[in-house]
CSV table of C-alpha atoms and ligand atoms in Angstrom, one decimal:
chain,number,residue,atom,x,y,z
A,1,MET,CA,35.5,122.1,85.1
A,2,PHE,CA,39.2,123.2,85.5
A,3,ALA,CA,38.2,126.8,85.7
A,4,ASN,CA,36.2,126.0,88.8
A,5,HIS,CA,38.9,123.9,90.3
A,6,PRO,CA,42.3,125.7,89.7
A,7,ARG,CA,44.1,123.3,92.1
A,8,LEU,CA,42.8,120.2,90.3
A,9,PHE,CA,43.9,121.8,87.0
A,10,ILE,CA,47.5,122.4,88.2
A,11,THR,CA,47.6,118.9,89.7
A,12,THR,CA,46.5,117.4,86.4
A,13,ILE,CA,49.2,119.4,84.5
A,14,CYS,CA,51.8,118.3,87.0
A,15,ILE,CA,50.8,114.6,86.7
A,16,ALA,CA,50.9,114.9,82.9
A,17,ALA,CA,54.3,116.6,83.0
A,18,THR,CA,55.7,114.0,85.3
A,19,VAL,CA,54.4,111.2,83.0
A,20,ILE,CA,55.9,112.9,79.9
A,21,ILE,CA,59.3,113.3,81.7
A,22,ALA,CA,59.2,109.7,83.0
A,23,CYS,CA,58.2,108.4,79.5
A,24,ASN,CA,61.0,110.3,77.8
A,25,LYS,CA,63.5,109.1,80.3
A,26,THR,CA,64.5,105.9,78.5
A,27,ASP,CA,68.1,106.9,78.8
A,28,ASP,CA,69.3,108.7,81.9
A,29,THR,CA,71.6,110.9,79.8
A,30,VAL,CA,68.8,112.4,77.6
A,31,ASN,CA,67.7,115.2,79.9
A,32,PRO,CA,70.5,116.4,82.3
A,33,THR,CA,68.1,118.3,84.5
A,34,THR,CA,66.2,115.2,85.4
A,35,ASP,CA,69.2,112.8,85.4
A,36,PRO,CA,69.0,111.1,88.8
A,37,VAL,CA,72.8,110.4,88.8
A,38,ALA,CA,73.9,113.9,87.8
A,39,GLU,CA,71.6,115.4,90.4
A,40,VAL,CA,73.6,114.0,93.3
A,41,LEU,CA,76.9,112.7,91.9
A,42,ASN,CA,79.9,114.1,90.0
A,43,LEU,CA,80.7,111.2,87.7
A,44,PRO,CA,82.7,111.7,84.5
A,45,THR,CA,81.7,110.5,81.0
A,46,PRO,CA,83.4,108.4,79.9
A,47,THR,CA,84.1,106.7,83.3
A,48,PHE,CA,87.4,106.8,85.0
A,49,ASN,CA,89.8,104.0,84.1
A,50,TYR,CA,89.9,101.4,86.9
A,51,ALA,CA,90.1,98.3,84.8
A,52,ASN,CA,93.4,98.8,83.0
A,53,ILE,CA,95.7,100.8,85.2
A,54,ILE,CA,99.2,100.8,83.7
A,55,GLN,CA,101.8,99.8,86.3
A,56,PRO,CA,105.6,99.6,86.1
A,57,ALA,CA,107.0,96.3,84.8
A,58,TYR,CA,108.3,95.2,88.2
A,59,LEU,CA,104.7,95.3,89.5
A,60,THR,CA,103.4,93.1,86.7
A,61,ALA,CA,106.2,90.5,87.1
A,62,PRO,CA,104.8,86.9,87.7
A,63,ASN,CA,105.7,86.9,91.4
A,64,ILE,CA,103.7,90.0,92.0
A,65,VAL,CA,100.8,88.9,89.8
A,66,ALA,CA,100.7,85.7,91.9
A,67,GLN,CA,99.8,87.8,95.0
A,68,ILE,CA,96.6,89.2,93.5
A,69,ASN,CA,93.4,87.9,95.2
A,70,THR,CA,90.8,88.9,92.6
A,71,PRO,CA,88.4,85.9,92.1
A,72,ALA,CA,87.6,84.8,88.5
A,73,GLY,CA,84.0,85.9,88.9
A,74,ASN,CA,84.7,89.5,89.8
A,75,PRO,CA,87.2,91.2,87.5
A,76,ILE,CA,87.4,95.0,87.8
A,77,THR,CA,85.2,96.9,85.2
A,78,ASN,CA,85.1,100.7,85.0
A,79,ASP,CA,81.3,100.8,85.6
A,80,GLY,CA,81.6,98.2,88.5
A,81,ALA,CA,84.3,100.2,90.3
A,82,THR,CA,82.4,103.4,89.7
A,83,LEU,CA,79.3,101.9,91.4
A,84,GLY,CA,81.7,100.7,94.2
A,85,ARG,CA,83.1,104.2,94.6
A,86,VAL,CA,79.5,105.6,95.0
A,87,LEU,CA,78.6,102.9,97.6
A,88,PHE,CA,81.9,103.5,99.4
A,89,TYR,CA,81.1,107.2,100.0
A,90,ASP,CA,77.4,106.8,100.6
A,91,LYS,CA,76.2,107.4,104.2
A,92,ASN,CA,72.9,105.7,103.2
A,93,LEU,CA,74.8,102.4,103.9
A,94,SER,CA,74.4,103.1,107.6
A,95,ILE,CA,71.1,102.8,109.5
A,96,ASN,CA,71.0,106.5,110.5
A,97,ASN,CA,72.7,108.0,107.4
A,98,THR,CA,75.7,109.2,109.4
A,99,ILE,CA,78.5,106.9,108.4
A,100,SER,CA,80.0,105.7,105.1
A,101,CYS,CA,82.9,103.3,104.5
A,102,ALA,CA,85.0,106.5,104.0
A,103,SER,CA,84.3,107.7,107.5
A,104,CYS,CA,86.7,105.1,108.8
A,105,HIS,CA,88.8,104.7,105.6
A,106,ASN,CA,89.7,108.3,104.7
A,107,GLN,CA,91.5,108.9,101.4
A,108,ALA,CA,93.9,111.5,102.9
A,109,ASN,CA,95.0,108.8,105.5
A,110,SER,CA,95.6,106.2,102.8
A,111,PHE,CA,92.0,104.9,103.4
A,112,SER,CA,92.6,104.4,107.1
A,113,ASP,CA,91.6,106.3,110.3
A,114,PRO,CA,94.0,108.4,112.4
A,115,ALA,CA,91.9,107.5,115.5
A,116,THR,CA,93.2,104.4,117.5
A,117,LEU,CA,89.6,103.0,117.4
A,118,SER,CA,87.0,104.3,114.9
A,119,VAL,CA,83.6,105.6,115.9
A,120,GLY,CA,80.5,103.9,114.4
A,121,PHE,CA,77.0,105.2,113.6
A,122,ASN,CA,75.9,105.3,117.3
A,123,GLY,CA,79.0,106.6,118.9
A,124,GLY,CA,80.4,103.1,119.7
A,125,PHE,CA,84.0,102.2,119.1
A,126,THR,CA,85.4,99.5,116.8
A,127,GLY,CA,87.4,96.6,118.4
A,128,ARG,CA,90.6,97.3,116.4
A,129,ASN,CA,92.5,100.0,114.5
A,130,SER,CA,91.1,100.7,111.0
A,131,MET,CA,93.2,99.3,108.1
A,132,SER,CA,94.6,101.0,105.0
A,133,LEU,CA,92.8,99.8,101.9
A,134,ILE,CA,95.7,100.6,99.5
A,135,ASP,CA,97.0,97.5,97.6
A,136,ALA,CA,94.4,95.3,99.3
A,137,LYS,CA,94.4,93.2,96.1
A,138,TYR,CA,97.9,92.0,96.8
A,139,TYR,CA,97.6,89.5,99.6
A,140,PRO,CA,97.8,86.0,98.2
A,141,ASN,CA,95.9,84.1,100.9
A,142,GLY,CA,93.0,86.5,100.0
A,143,ARG,CA,91.8,86.9,103.6
A,144,PHE,CA,90.7,90.2,105.1
A,145,PHE,CA,90.7,91.9,108.5
A,146,TRP,CA,93.6,91.9,111.0
A,147,ASP,CA,92.5,88.5,112.2
A,148,GLN,CA,91.7,87.3,108.7
A,149,ARG,CA,88.1,86.3,109.6
A,150,ALA,CA,86.8,87.2,106.1
A,151,ALA,CA,87.8,84.5,103.6
A,152,THR,CA,87.5,86.9,100.7
A,153,LEU,CA,87.1,90.6,100.1
A,154,GLU,CA,83.6,89.9,98.6
A,155,ASN,CA,82.7,88.4,102.0
A,156,GLN,CA,84.4,91.2,104.0
A,157,VAL,CA,82.7,94.3,102.5
A,158,LEU,CA,79.2,93.4,103.7
A,159,ILE,CA,80.4,92.8,107.3
A,160,PRO,CA,80.8,96.5,108.3
A,161,VAL,CA,77.3,97.2,106.9
A,162,GLN,CA,75.8,94.7,109.3
A,163,ASP,CA,78.2,95.4,112.2
A,164,MET,CA,76.2,96.7,115.2
A,165,VAL,CA,78.9,99.3,116.0
A,166,GLU,CA,79.9,100.3,112.5
A,167,MET,CA,76.8,100.7,110.3
A,168,GLY,CA,73.9,98.8,111.9
A,169,MET,CA,72.0,97.5,108.9
A,170,THR,CA,70.6,94.2,107.8
A,171,LEU,CA,71.1,93.1,104.2
A,172,PRO,CA,67.3,93.2,103.4
A,173,GLN,CA,67.2,96.7,104.9
A,174,LEU,CA,70.2,97.7,102.8
A,175,GLU,CA,68.7,96.4,99.5
A,176,THR,CA,65.3,98.1,100.2
A,177,LYS,CA,67.0,101.4,101.0
A,178,LEU,CA,69.2,101.5,97.9
A,179,ARG,CA,66.3,100.6,95.6
A,180,GLY,CA,64.6,103.7,96.9
A,181,LEU,CA,67.4,106.0,95.8
A,182,ALA,CA,67.0,107.1,92.2
A,183,TYR,CA,70.7,107.0,91.2
A,184,TYR,CA,71.2,103.3,92.1
A,185,PRO,CA,69.1,101.6,89.4
A,186,VAL,CA,71.0,103.5,86.7
A,187,LEU,CA,74.4,102.7,88.2
A,188,PHE,CA,73.5,99.0,88.8
A,189,ASN,CA,72.3,98.8,85.2
A,190,ARG,CA,75.6,100.2,83.9
A,191,ALA,CA,77.6,97.8,86.1
A,192,PHE,CA,75.6,94.6,85.8
A,193,GLY,CA,73.4,95.0,82.7
A,194,ASP,CA,70.1,95.3,84.6
A,195,ASN,CA,68.9,97.4,87.5
A,196,ASN,CA,68.4,94.6,90.0
A,197,ILE,CA,69.9,95.7,93.3
A,198,THR,CA,71.1,92.8,95.5
A,199,SER,CA,73.6,92.6,98.3
A,200,ASN,CA,75.7,90.2,96.3
A,201,ARG,CA,76.1,92.9,93.6
A,202,ILE,CA,76.8,95.5,96.3
A,203,ALA,CA,79.7,93.2,97.5
A,204,LEU,CA,81.0,92.7,94.0
A,205,ALA,CA,81.1,96.5,93.2
A,206,LEU,CA,82.6,97.5,96.5
A,207,SER,CA,85.3,94.9,96.1
A,208,GLN,CA,86.1,96.1,92.6
A,209,PHE,CA,86.6,99.7,93.8
A,210,ILE,CA,88.8,98.6,96.7
A,211,ARG,CA,91.0,96.4,94.5
A,212,SER,CA,91.4,99.3,92.0
A,213,ILE,CA,93.2,101.3,94.7
A,214,VAL,CA,96.9,100.6,93.9
A,215,SER,CA,100.1,102.5,94.6
A,216,PHE,CA,103.0,102.8,92.2
A,217,GLN,CA,104.0,106.5,92.2
A,218,SER,CA,106.0,106.8,95.4
A,219,LYS,CA,109.6,108.0,95.6
A,220,TYR,CA,110.5,104.3,96.0
A,221,ASP,CA,108.9,103.6,92.7
A,222,ALA,CA,110.7,106.4,91.0
A,223,GLY,CA,114.0,104.9,92.2
A,224,ARG,CA,113.0,101.3,91.5
A,225,GLN,CA,112.2,102.2,87.9
A,226,THR,CA,115.9,103.1,87.2
A,227,PHE,CA,116.6,99.4,87.5
A,228,PRO,CA,115.4,96.5,85.3
A,229,ALA,CA,112.2,94.8,86.5
A,230,VAL,CA,113.9,91.5,86.9
A,231,PRO,CA,116.1,90.6,88.6
A,232,ALA,CA,115.5,93.0,91.5
A,233,PRO,CA,118.5,95.1,92.3
A,234,PRO,CA,120.6,94.0,95.3
A,235,PRO,CA,119.6,95.6,98.7
A,236,ASN,CA,122.7,97.8,98.7
A,237,ALA,CA,122.3,99.2,95.2
A,238,PRO,CA,121.7,102.9,95.8
A,239,PHE,CA,118.6,104.5,94.2
A,240,PRO,CA,119.8,107.7,92.3
A,241,ASN,CA,116.8,109.7,93.6
A,242,PHE,CA,117.3,108.7,97.3
A,243,THR,CA,119.3,110.6,100.0
A,244,VAL,CA,122.2,108.8,101.6
A,245,GLN,CA,120.0,108.2,104.6
A,246,GLU,CA,117.1,106.8,102.6
A,247,ASN,CA,119.5,104.4,100.8
A,248,ARG,CA,121.0,103.3,104.1
A,249,GLY,CA,117.4,102.7,105.3
A,250,LYS,CA,116.6,100.7,102.2
A,251,GLU,CA,119.7,98.5,102.7
A,252,ILE,CA,118.6,97.8,106.3
A,253,PHE,CA,115.0,97.0,105.3
A,254,LEU,CA,116.0,94.7,102.4
A,255,ASN,CA,119.0,93.0,104.1
A,256,PRO,CA,118.0,89.4,104.8
A,257,ALA,CA,119.7,89.6,108.1
A,258,ASN,CA,117.3,92.2,109.3
A,259,ALA,CA,114.2,90.4,108.1
A,260,CYS,CA,111.8,93.3,107.4
A,261,ALA,CA,111.5,92.2,103.8
A,262,ALA,CA,111.1,88.6,104.8
A,263,CYS,CA,107.6,89.6,105.9
A,264,HIS,CA,107.0,92.9,104.2
A,265,GLY,CA,108.5,91.7,100.9
A,266,SER,CA,108.9,94.1,98.0
A,267,GLU,CA,107.5,95.3,95.7
A,268,THR,CA,104.1,95.3,97.4
A,269,PHE,CA,105.6,95.2,101.0
A,270,THR,CA,103.4,92.5,102.2
A,271,ALA,CA,103.7,88.8,103.1
A,272,PRO,CA,102.0,85.7,101.6
A,273,GLN,CA,100.1,85.1,104.9
A,274,GLU,CA,99.6,85.9,108.6
A,275,ARG,CA,102.5,86.3,111.1
A,276,ASN,CA,103.3,87.1,114.7
A,277,ASN,CA,105.8,90.0,115.1
A,278,GLY,CA,106.3,89.6,118.8
A,279,LEU,CA,104.2,92.5,120.1
A,280,ASP,CA,103.3,90.6,123.3
A,281,MET,CA,104.7,87.8,125.4
A,282,VAL,CA,101.2,86.4,126.2
A,283,THR,CA,98.2,86.6,123.9
A,284,THR,CA,96.0,89.7,124.4
A,285,ASP,CA,94.0,89.3,121.2
A,286,ARG,CA,93.9,85.8,119.7
A,287,GLY,CA,93.8,87.2,116.1
A,288,PHE,CA,93.7,84.3,113.6
A,289,GLY,CA,93.6,81.8,116.5
A,290,ALA,CA,90.1,82.8,117.3
A,291,VAL,CA,89.1,82.3,113.7
A,292,THR,CA,90.6,78.8,113.4
A,293,SER,CA,90.0,77.9,117.1
A,294,ASN,CA,93.6,76.7,117.1
A,295,VAL,CA,96.0,78.0,119.8
A,296,GLY,CA,98.8,77.5,117.3
A,297,ASN,CA,97.4,80.5,115.4
A,298,ASP,CA,97.0,82.7,118.4
A,299,GLY,CA,98.6,86.1,118.0
A,300,LEU,CA,98.9,85.8,114.2
A,301,PHE,CA,97.8,88.8,112.3
A,302,LYS,CA,97.5,90.0,108.7
A,303,VAL,CA,100.7,91.5,107.3
A,304,THR,CA,99.3,94.7,105.7
A,305,THR,CA,101.3,96.5,103.0
A,306,LEU,CA,103.7,99.2,104.1
A,307,ARG,CA,103.0,101.4,101.1
A,308,ASN,CA,101.9,104.8,102.4
A,309,VAL,CA,102.6,103.6,106.0
A,310,GLU,CA,103.7,107.2,106.9
A,311,LEU,CA,100.0,108.2,106.6
A,312,THR,CA,98.3,105.3,108.4
A,313,ALA,CA,99.3,105.9,112.1
A,314,PRO,CA,98.6,104.7,114.7
A,315,TYR,CA,100.2,101.3,114.0
A,316,MET,CA,99.4,97.6,114.6
A,317,HIS,CA,96.0,95.9,115.0
A,318,ASP,CA,95.4,97.8,118.3
A,319,GLY,CA,97.0,101.1,117.2
A,320,ARG,CA,99.5,100.8,120.1
A,321,PHE,CA,102.3,102.7,118.4
A,322,ALA,CA,101.7,106.4,117.5
A,323,THR,CA,104.8,106.8,115.3
A,324,LEU,CA,107.1,104.9,112.9
A,325,GLU,CA,110.0,105.6,115.3
A,326,GLN,CA,108.1,103.5,117.9
A,327,VAL,CA,107.5,100.7,115.4
A,328,VAL,CA,111.2,100.6,114.5
A,329,GLU,CA,112.1,100.7,118.2
A,330,HIS,CA,109.9,97.6,118.6
A,331,TYR,CA,111.9,95.7,116.0
A,332,SER,CA,115.2,97.0,117.3
A,333,SER,CA,114.7,96.2,121.0
A,334,GLY,CA,111.1,95.1,121.8
A,335,VAL,CA,110.3,91.8,120.0
A,336,ARG,CA,108.8,89.4,122.6
A,337,ASN,CA,109.1,85.7,122.7
A,338,HIS,CA,105.4,84.8,122.1
A,339,PRO,CA,105.0,81.0,121.6
A,340,ASN,CA,103.9,81.7,118.0
A,341,LEU,CA,106.5,84.3,117.2
A,342,SER,CA,107.2,83.8,113.5
A,343,PRO,CA,110.5,82.2,112.5
A,344,GLN,CA,111.6,85.3,110.5
A,345,LEU,CA,112.0,87.1,113.9
A,346,ARG,CA,113.8,84.3,115.7
A,347,LEU,CA,117.6,83.6,116.0
A,348,PRO,CA,118.9,80.1,115.3
A,349,ASN,CA,118.7,79.4,119.0
A,350,GLY,CA,115.0,80.3,119.0
A,351,GLN,CA,115.3,83.6,120.9
A,352,PRO,CA,113.7,86.7,119.5
A,353,ARG,CA,115.9,88.5,116.9
A,354,LEU,CA,116.4,92.1,118.1
A,355,LEU,CA,118.0,94.3,115.5
A,356,ASN,CA,119.8,96.5,118.0
A,357,LEU,CA,120.0,99.4,115.5
A,358,SER,CA,122.1,102.5,116.2
A,359,VAL,CA,120.3,105.9,116.5
A,360,GLN,CA,121.4,106.7,112.9
A,361,ASP,CA,120.2,103.4,111.5
A,362,LYS,CA,116.8,103.7,113.2
A,363,ALA,CA,116.3,107.2,111.6
A,364,ALA,CA,117.5,105.8,108.3
A,365,LEU,CA,114.9,103.0,108.4
A,366,VAL,CA,112.1,105.5,109.2
A,367,ALA,CA,113.4,107.7,106.3
A,368,PHE,CA,113.2,104.7,104.0
A,369,LEU,CA,109.6,103.8,105.1
A,370,LYS,CA,108.6,107.4,104.2
A,371,THR,CA,109.8,106.9,100.6
A,372,LEU,CA,106.8,104.5,100.2
A,373,THR,CA,104.5,107.5,100.4
A,374,ASP,CA,102.4,108.0,97.3
A,375,LEU,CA,100.5,111.2,97.3
A,376,THR,CA,98.8,110.6,93.9
A,377,VAL,CA,96.5,108.0,95.4
A,378,LEU,CA,95.4,110.4,98.1
A,379,THR,CA,94.4,113.1,95.7
A,380,ASP,CA,93.3,111.1,92.7
A,381,THR,CA,89.6,112.1,91.9
A,382,LYS,CA,88.8,108.6,90.8
A,383,TYR,CA,89.2,107.4,94.4
A,384,SER,CA,87.5,110.5,96.0
A,385,ASN,CA,84.0,111.3,97.2
A,386,PRO,CA,81.7,111.6,94.2
A,387,PHE,CA,78.7,113.2,96.0
A,388,LYS,CA,77.9,116.8,95.3
B,1,HEC,C1,83.1,102.5,112.0
B,1,HEC,C2,84.3,102.4,111.2
B,1,HEC,C3,84.3,101.6,110.0
B,1,HEC,C4,83.4,101.6,108.9
B,1,HEC,C5,82.2,102.4,108.8
B,1,HEC,C6,83.9,100.7,107.9
B,1,HEC,N1,85.1,100.2,108.3
B,1,HEC,FE1,86.3,98.9,107.3
B,1,HEC,N2,87.5,98.6,108.9
B,1,HEC,C7,87.3,99.2,110.1
B,1,HEC,C8,88.2,98.6,111.1
B,1,HEC,C9,88.3,99.0,112.6
B,1,HEC,C10,88.8,97.5,110.4
B,1,HEC,C11,89.7,96.5,111.1
B,1,HEC,C12,88.8,95.6,111.9
B,1,HEC,C13,89.4,94.3,112.3
B,1,HEC,O1,90.4,93.8,111.7
B,1,HEC,O2,88.9,93.6,113.2
B,1,HEC,C14,88.4,97.6,109.1
B,1,HEC,C15,88.8,96.7,108.1
B,1,HEC,C16,88.4,96.8,106.7
B,1,HEC,C17,88.9,96.0,105.6
B,1,HEC,C18,90.0,94.9,105.8
B,1,HEC,C19,91.3,95.4,105.1
B,1,HEC,C20,92.3,94.3,105.0
B,1,HEC,O3,93.4,94.6,104.4
B,1,HEC,O4,92.1,93.2,105.5
B,1,HEC,C21,88.2,96.3,104.5
B,1,HEC,C22,88.5,95.8,103.1
B,1,HEC,C23,87.3,97.3,104.9
B,1,HEC,N3,87.4,97.6,106.2
B,1,HEC,C24,86.3,97.9,104.0
B,1,HEC,C25,85.2,98.6,104.5
B,1,HEC,C26,84.1,98.9,103.6
B,1,HEC,C27,83.9,98.5,102.2
B,1,HEC,C28,83.2,99.6,104.4
B,1,HEC,C29,81.8,100.1,104.0
B,1,HEC,C30,80.9,99.1,103.6
B,1,HEC,C31,83.8,99.8,105.7
B,1,HEC,N4,85.1,99.1,105.7
B,1,HEC,C32,83.3,100.5,106.8
B,1,HEC,C33,86.5,100.3,110.4
B,1,HEC,C34,85.4,100.7,109.6
B,2,HEC,C1,107.6,87.9,111.2
B,2,HEC,C2,107.2,88.8,110.1
B,2,HEC,C3,107.5,90.3,110.3
B,2,HEC,C4,108.8,90.9,110.2
B,2,HEC,C5,110.1,90.2,110.1
B,2,HEC,C6,108.5,92.3,110.3
B,2,HEC,N1,107.2,92.6,110.4
B,2,HEC,FE1,106.4,94.4,110.5
B,2,HEC,N2,104.5,93.5,110.8
B,2,HEC,C7,104.3,92.2,110.8
B,2,HEC,C8,102.9,91.9,111.3
B,2,HEC,C9,102.3,90.6,111.5
B,2,HEC,C10,102.4,93.2,111.5
B,2,HEC,C11,101.0,93.5,112.0
B,2,HEC,C12,101.0,93.1,113.5
B,2,HEC,C13,99.8,93.4,114.3
B,2,HEC,O1,99.1,94.4,114.1
B,2,HEC,O2,99.5,92.6,115.2
B,2,HEC,C14,103.4,94.2,111.2
B,2,HEC,C15,103.2,95.5,111.2
B,2,HEC,C16,104.2,96.5,110.9
B,2,HEC,C17,104.0,97.9,110.8
B,2,HEC,C18,102.6,98.6,111.1
B,2,HEC,C19,101.7,98.5,109.9
B,2,HEC,C20,100.4,99.1,110.2
B,2,HEC,O3,99.7,99.5,109.2
B,2,HEC,O4,100.0,99.2,111.4
B,2,HEC,C21,105.2,98.5,110.3
B,2,HEC,C22,105.4,99.9,110.1
B,2,HEC,C23,106.1,97.4,110.2
B,2,HEC,N3,105.5,96.2,110.5
B,2,HEC,C24,107.4,97.6,109.8
B,2,HEC,C25,108.4,96.6,109.9
B,2,HEC,C26,109.8,96.8,109.8
B,2,HEC,C27,110.5,98.2,109.5
B,2,HEC,C28,110.4,95.6,109.9
B,2,HEC,C29,111.9,95.3,110.0
B,2,HEC,C30,112.6,95.9,111.0
B,2,HEC,C31,109.4,94.6,110.1
B,2,HEC,N4,108.2,95.2,110.1
B,2,HEC,C32,109.6,93.2,110.2
B,2,HEC,C33,105.2,91.2,110.5
B,2,HEC,C34,106.6,91.4,110.4
C-alpha cells in the first residue's frame, strides 16, 4: 500500500515521528533540539538570581525596607522573574507584534525612553514621558504612573497591554495568544507550578521582574559604603572617591535648607508619596487630582527615583526639560507658586523657595546627580532581551 502511495508513507512516518517526539517530551530539557524554550530564548540553567540580590547594608536598613511595595502575595522568585523578563521583551504582547514593554522602557536608558513621548503599536503617541523602571519597588505608597492612577504595580503592568495607543490588546486576546506560543506553558509551569496561562499570572510575573531591577553599584554607592550604614553620614562629610565638585554637589543636595533630599530622600532618592514641584503656576495636567477628583491633589505627581537620572532624559512627566542643567535651573530660579506647591519648596512666608545657586553650585549639583549613574544595571544580562 505504501509503495503505491509514497506521499502517504512519508506523511505516516512524519506523524509517527511527531508522536514519538511529543511522547518523549515529558521534560522540556530532555531533547535540546525540540526544547520550545531553547529554540527562541537564551535562558541560563540554573536561572539568574533575582530573588536574593545582596545589597549594601544601608539599603537593607529598616527605613529603606519600609519603602518596599512588594505585596505579600507576590514575592520575587527566580522562575517568576525569568518569566517576567521574557514577557517584558516579547513583542507578542502587542496586537501587531511590533511593540514590547522594552520598546518604551529601554535598558540602555535605565528602562525609560529618550523620546519626549513614546510611539505605540500604531504610530500613536503616549500622553506623557516614559518612566524609568529602576528601583520601582521603593515607593511606599505603592502607586504607579506619573499621576499614580494604578494602585499597585500588579494593576499597572496590564494597563499598557490594553492601552489603545501602546499595545492595543484585550486580556482574553492576550491569554489566547500566549497559550499558542510553545515556550510559555513551560515557563508558566516553572514559575507557578502548572502551565495555566492567565492575565493575573502575567501581571504577577511582570511585576516580579520589574521589582528585581535595583541599583546599588553607582559611584555614590561606592562612596557611601566607606561610611557605616547607620547613622547616615552628615551632608558635608566628603566621600573619598568623589571629586571636590561632586562633594560640593552632594552637600547642596543633602543640605536640608535646599530641600532636594526632603523629596528625593537618600538612599533610594525618592519620596514617600506624590508632590508638586512648582513646574506651572496653573494646572496643565491635573496629575493625581484627576485620579482622586480632588482639586487639592491637582498638579501632584509621583516622585520617581533619581538613581540613573543622567540616562533618563527628557525630564518631568511631560519631558519638558532636555537636560539636568535645565532641571537644576528650575529649582534655582523657576519654581512657580502653584496652589498645591508642596511645603518642602515653600519659604516660611509661603512664597516658592528658589535656591538662587551660583553657576559653580549649579554645575556641582549636576555633577552629584551624575554620581547616581549605575552602568551595571544597564548591561546586566539578567535584565536584557532574552530572545534569540
Ligand atoms: C508605547 C510606549 C510604552 C509601552 C509599550 C509600555 N510603556 Fe510603560 N510607560 C510608558 C509611559 C509613557 C509611562 C508613563 C505614563 C503615565 O504616567 O501616564 C509608562 C509607565 C510605566 C510604569 C510606571 C512606573 C512608575 O514608577 O510609576 C511601569 C511600571 C511601566 N510603564 C511598565 C510597563 C510594562 C510592564 C509594559 C509592557 C507590558 C509597558 N510599560 C509598556 C510607555 C510605555
Ligand atoms: C517638593 C518635593 C520636591 C523637591 C524639594 C525637589 N523635587 Fe525634584 N521632583 C519632584 C517631583 C514631584 C518631580 C516630578 C514632577 C513632574 O514630573 O511633574 C521631580 C522631578 C525631578 C527630576 C526629574 C526626574 C525625571 O525622571 O524626570 C529631577 C532630576 C529632580 N526632580 C531633581 C531635584 C533636585 C536636584 C532637587 C533639589 C534642588 C529637587 N529635585 C527637589 C519633587 C521634588
